[in-house]
């Protein structure tokens, strides 16, 4: 009898297996491990790609500290092609570039060429990558589909649309999944895809829409996000071109739109990526506020898939703002397939937005500008109002809350603060790669917990079931690890909290949507933020190898703003984020408690508030980068001489009026 494992449990099992195997490899001599991996590649050992993936974070972390280290030896270089393949798969990109024999590349295997192209791409060296990819023959592009797609990305980065479409032709010929309509990787589409009539009819503009959206994300991933805006704007242009010729719909889809009372001219499609992560649902809140501000018009149709909705009760709050279609429930797979392909014509773009003046900017920048306008006009928090009116949700949640209180000895009318710290377990992240630099150890918040509880409050820790465990502490509930944890309870607890303490993670966006006063600590971000005026934040310090710390202006401008996106990119550039100290977190929490309790004036009297905030605003490369929120006053006062510098290295505190 075969035992079947649930998908979530299987992913957790695989994650733990990777961690264990990678950790075991990291204990052995690095060059010996590399030689073993090369031999595994040479003999085509099953699961070898999994082995490379498990070792990848350890290589990345090591190279961040020792950029000159080389894994290959005279012996391993005897297996030339296998060695090259393993080097690029474990993330030793510089060594790939040094090892490939450029003079014989035209005679070598397309796999070696792809390893070189991919390595140069991952390092953001796009001109050299394009030169390497340009030498590939049509036969090479047929044999290695990813080489064809990388050449398409590199040519669109270079502005060669005709060349990009030619390369994309070979990629689509080799794998039909390149016909999938694309806005954001967060849609989590399957690699298996069969194009429909609308995919084909979208033609060159449709291919450019998908390619520009994908490439714009990838350049951001490798630290070159300054190129992304132009690519996303080209996707918007392709969409406008497509709208000039509406496609012919199937009878089923045409009937669905009639029943929804939505014409093609009115249709504004909100595809899956807006619902797959809790932080993205916070973006969806701002998207509909933009409509209220008359930034866009039309009727929203929101498409989501069961099992991929980050928080269903929170998601259902949007039923008042648009038509929600759940694949397999309110819409068939076949009709959803066709409808989602219409996003090339009518999709609300996830990556960029045209402002009312016509300028295209990254979507989060537009969101930050929108939330500033929203609060200037004194508008309320729409989702909070919807949730408060949803008595069916409130009754269920209130009953669960009473049982939670009874279990831990908390009175229903006691005030509390929600706490959430981002950790690696939720997304099965590997250290030193991806978004791990956004994580923060729970230990940095223990003093803040004691501060809250000493004042008579409770602390309720949110998070996933594998989040780090809190030590036993008075008036503190590790709700994340309790039997009471549910999506609805997450939302209910945040809605009724006196304050929220979090990091730059998705749950923070729920608190922001509800207008809860927030202390955002250990914050680090490439994106402009959607934080409201009752947010106070403390940023992680990003320290360079020479001991200097990046300033506020550097963190909000090229090139460092874009390097901050990825932990590995930061490491390769000799930059290391440092967590906030306990006192920095406590001061931010203290300020937010004062704000929540109506004691802001009393708190701000301790500081030169007007002067500090004026100097901070002048240090920003983008004045709207954090929306209407602002840093903790204690954080600014502590670091103003190093943090608030302009581009010439002069402290902003010296630039005021005499």
XYZ file of C-alpha atoms in Angstrom, residues 22-289:
268
model
C 23.107 20.855 1.799
C 24.223 21.170 5.418
C 25.994 17.820 5.180
C 27.806 18.898 2.021
C 28.816 22.195 3.629
C 30.779 20.288 6.289
C 33.067 18.752 3.662
C 35.978 20.457 1.834
C 34.449 22.658 -0.862
C 36.632 21.557 -3.755
C 36.090 17.912 -2.832
C 32.327 18.447 -2.884
C 32.604 20.210 -6.228
C 34.617 17.346 -7.699
C 31.976 14.895 -6.487
C 29.229 16.959 -8.117
C 31.181 17.089 -11.383
C 31.506 13.313 -11.367
C 27.761 13.047 -10.641
C 27.090 15.237 -13.686
C 29.519 13.291 -15.858
C 27.884 9.948 -15.071
C 24.375 11.543 -15.243
C 23.488 10.568 -11.688
C 19.720 10.767 -11.021
C 18.637 13.688 -8.792
C 21.931 15.487 -9.431
C 20.069 18.739 -10.167
C 18.547 18.520 -6.689
C 22.048 18.146 -5.284
C 23.177 21.345 -7.012
C 20.115 23.170 -5.705
C 20.822 22.044 -2.147
C 24.422 23.233 -2.344
C 23.581 26.530 -4.073
C 22.929 28.655 -0.935
C 26.189 27.555 0.682
C 28.148 28.524 -2.423
C 26.321 31.848 -2.655
C 26.977 32.662 1.007
C 30.644 31.713 0.727
C 31.224 33.736 -2.445
C 29.557 36.760 -0.861
C 32.394 36.783 1.675
C 35.171 35.328 -0.525
C 34.554 36.566 -4.062
C 37.955 35.308 -5.291
C 37.422 31.704 -4.203
C 37.429 29.135 -7.043
C 35.851 25.685 -6.802
C 37.456 23.930 -9.764
C 40.815 22.190 -9.674
C 43.070 20.749 -12.357
C 41.332 17.414 -11.873
C 37.764 18.700 -12.068
C 38.640 20.804 -15.127
C 39.410 17.625 -17.007
C 35.631 17.142 -17.110
C 35.224 20.444 -18.927
C 31.543 20.461 -19.866
C 30.399 18.806 -16.648
C 32.468 21.279 -14.651
C 30.939 24.268 -16.452
C 27.418 22.945 -15.912
C 27.918 22.370 -12.187
C 29.520 25.786 -11.697
C 26.550 27.648 -13.114
C 24.022 25.431 -11.313
C 25.618 26.063 -7.906
C 25.838 29.812 -8.554
C 29.597 30.207 -9.169
C 28.869 32.542 -12.071
C 32.184 34.396 -12.096
C 34.057 31.138 -12.333
C 31.908 30.044 -15.284
C 32.780 33.241 -17.115
C 36.480 32.715 -16.428
C 36.390 29.035 -17.373
C 34.529 29.075 -20.694
C 36.923 29.083 -23.639
C 35.630 32.029 -25.628
C 37.891 31.356 -28.608
C 36.337 27.908 -29.169
C 32.809 28.733 -28.032
C 31.391 28.516 -31.566
C 32.586 24.918 -31.762
C 31.476 23.950 -28.278
C 28.183 22.516 -27.131
C 25.159 24.821 -26.854
C 24.980 23.768 -23.176
C 28.306 25.498 -22.509
C 27.113 28.591 -24.351
C 23.928 28.614 -22.294
C 25.909 28.309 -19.048
C 27.936 31.367 -20.089
C 24.867 33.356 -21.157
C 22.978 32.475 -17.994
C 25.941 33.347 -15.752
C 26.444 36.728 -17.404
C 22.696 37.391 -17.156
C 22.597 36.545 -13.444
C 25.430 39.018 -12.853
C 23.569 41.743 -14.764
C 26.217 41.887 -17.505
C 23.690 42.044 -20.306
C 25.873 43.375 -23.136
C 28.370 40.546 -22.777
C 25.553 38.036 -22.368
C 23.986 39.257 -25.614
C 27.304 38.891 -27.439
C 27.562 35.298 -26.207
C 23.942 34.495 -27.076
C 24.193 36.073 -30.533
C 26.560 33.333 -31.674
C 23.983 30.589 -31.141
C 22.705 28.908 -34.281
C 19.086 28.017 -34.949
C 19.979 24.412 -34.147
C 21.368 25.560 -30.778
C 18.149 27.421 -30.013
C 16.094 24.372 -30.911
C 18.197 22.093 -28.711
C 18.219 24.393 -25.653
C 14.951 26.241 -25.296
C 16.141 28.337 -22.365
C 19.011 29.638 -24.504
C 16.457 30.863 -27.044
C 14.407 32.543 -24.326
C 17.440 34.177 -22.734
C 18.453 35.544 -26.109
C 14.939 36.949 -26.494
C 15.213 38.637 -23.079
C 18.650 40.051 -23.872
C 17.511 41.419 -27.221
C 14.453 43.094 -25.722
C 16.720 44.631 -23.059
C 18.861 45.901 -25.935
C 15.801 47.336 -27.667
C 15.911 44.920 -30.602
C 12.254 43.898 -30.776
C 12.531 42.099 -34.115
C 15.453 40.007 -32.887
C 13.651 39.300 -29.608
C 10.569 38.066 -31.451
C 12.708 35.834 -33.679
C 14.385 34.229 -30.656
C 11.031 33.915 -28.910
C 9.718 32.054 -31.953
C 12.242 29.272 -31.295
C 11.422 29.255 -27.574
C 7.681 28.957 -28.252
C 8.317 26.274 -30.838
C 10.262 24.269 -28.286
C 7.860 24.746 -25.360
C 4.248 25.842 -25.527
C 4.345 27.294 -22.000
C 5.922 30.438 -23.472
C 2.484 31.168 -24.954
C 1.082 31.563 -21.436
C -0.082 35.156 -20.770
C 2.322 36.624 -18.272
C 2.416 39.523 -15.877
C 4.120 38.230 -12.748
C 5.848 35.057 -11.587
C 3.621 35.091 -8.490
C 0.784 33.711 -10.640
C 2.551 30.343 -10.158
C 1.402 28.912 -13.451
C 2.147 25.308 -14.277
C 4.971 24.610 -16.721
C 2.448 22.667 -18.792
C 0.368 24.889 -21.036
C -1.562 24.518 -24.273
C -2.276 27.823 -26.053
C -5.790 28.838 -27.000
C -6.995 30.851 -29.949
C -6.625 34.177 -28.143
C -2.987 33.423 -27.280
C -2.247 32.879 -30.953
C -4.280 35.869 -32.173
C -2.405 38.227 -29.834
C 0.517 37.936 -32.263
C 3.659 40.022 -31.905
C 2.131 42.526 -29.431
C 1.032 39.623 -27.233
C 4.494 38.057 -27.306
C 6.030 41.435 -26.421
C 3.545 41.943 -23.575
C 4.550 38.629 -22.005
C 8.276 38.967 -22.710
C 8.581 42.532 -21.407
C 6.691 41.741 -18.211
C 8.841 38.682 -17.522
C 12.142 40.323 -18.446
C 11.312 43.376 -16.359
C 11.042 41.127 -13.312
C 14.214 39.220 -14.109
C 16.365 42.330 -14.466
C 15.071 43.379 -11.048
C 15.973 39.984 -9.586
C 19.599 40.382 -10.660
C 19.941 43.937 -9.351
C 19.293 45.919 -12.537
C 15.749 47.065 -11.852
C 16.453 50.483 -13.375
C 15.870 48.749 -16.732
C 12.535 47.316 -15.639
C 10.412 50.447 -15.945
C 11.155 50.802 -19.660
C 10.267 47.157 -20.242
C 7.045 47.378 -18.253
C 6.095 50.538 -20.149
C 6.638 48.654 -23.416
C 4.220 45.989 -22.131
C 1.649 48.716 -21.478
C 2.195 50.051 -25.010
C 1.672 46.566 -26.452
C -1.565 46.303 -24.483
C -2.808 49.615 -25.887
C -1.975 48.404 -29.383
C -3.952 45.203 -28.835
C -6.985 47.103 -27.560
C -7.375 48.710 -30.959
C -8.529 45.314 -32.274
C -10.644 43.388 -29.727
C -10.439 39.606 -30.159
C -13.304 37.322 -31.146
C -14.486 35.435 -28.061
C -15.828 31.932 -27.751
C -19.558 31.592 -27.166
C -18.898 30.435 -23.577
C -16.749 33.442 -22.674
C -19.052 35.908 -24.404
C -21.981 34.448 -22.447
C -20.063 34.726 -19.161
C -19.322 38.408 -19.724
C -22.983 39.046 -20.593
C -24.075 37.395 -17.352
C -21.560 39.520 -15.457
C -22.846 42.609 -17.300
C -19.296 43.475 -18.385
C -18.508 44.585 -21.928
C -15.005 44.265 -23.374
C -14.668 48.060 -23.271
C -15.443 48.020 -19.546
C -13.496 44.853 -18.664
C -10.563 45.325 -16.311
C -9.112 41.913 -15.594
C -7.338 41.249 -12.287
C -5.368 38.019 -12.858
C -4.164 35.418 -10.387
C -0.967 37.066 -9.123
C -2.957 39.678 -7.204
C -4.281 36.961 -4.851
C -1.450 34.453 -4.452
C 0.402 36.305 -1.672
C -1.015 38.149 1.313
C 1.073 41.224 0.512
C -0.363 41.274 -2.987
C -3.864 41.455 -1.536
C -2.729 44.632 0.180
C -1.728 45.928 -3.249
C -5.200 45.013 -4.487
C -6.635 47.288 -1.798
C -4.620 50.199 -3.208
C -5.594 49.257 -6.773
C -9.256 49.810 -5.954
C -8.461 53.012 -4.099
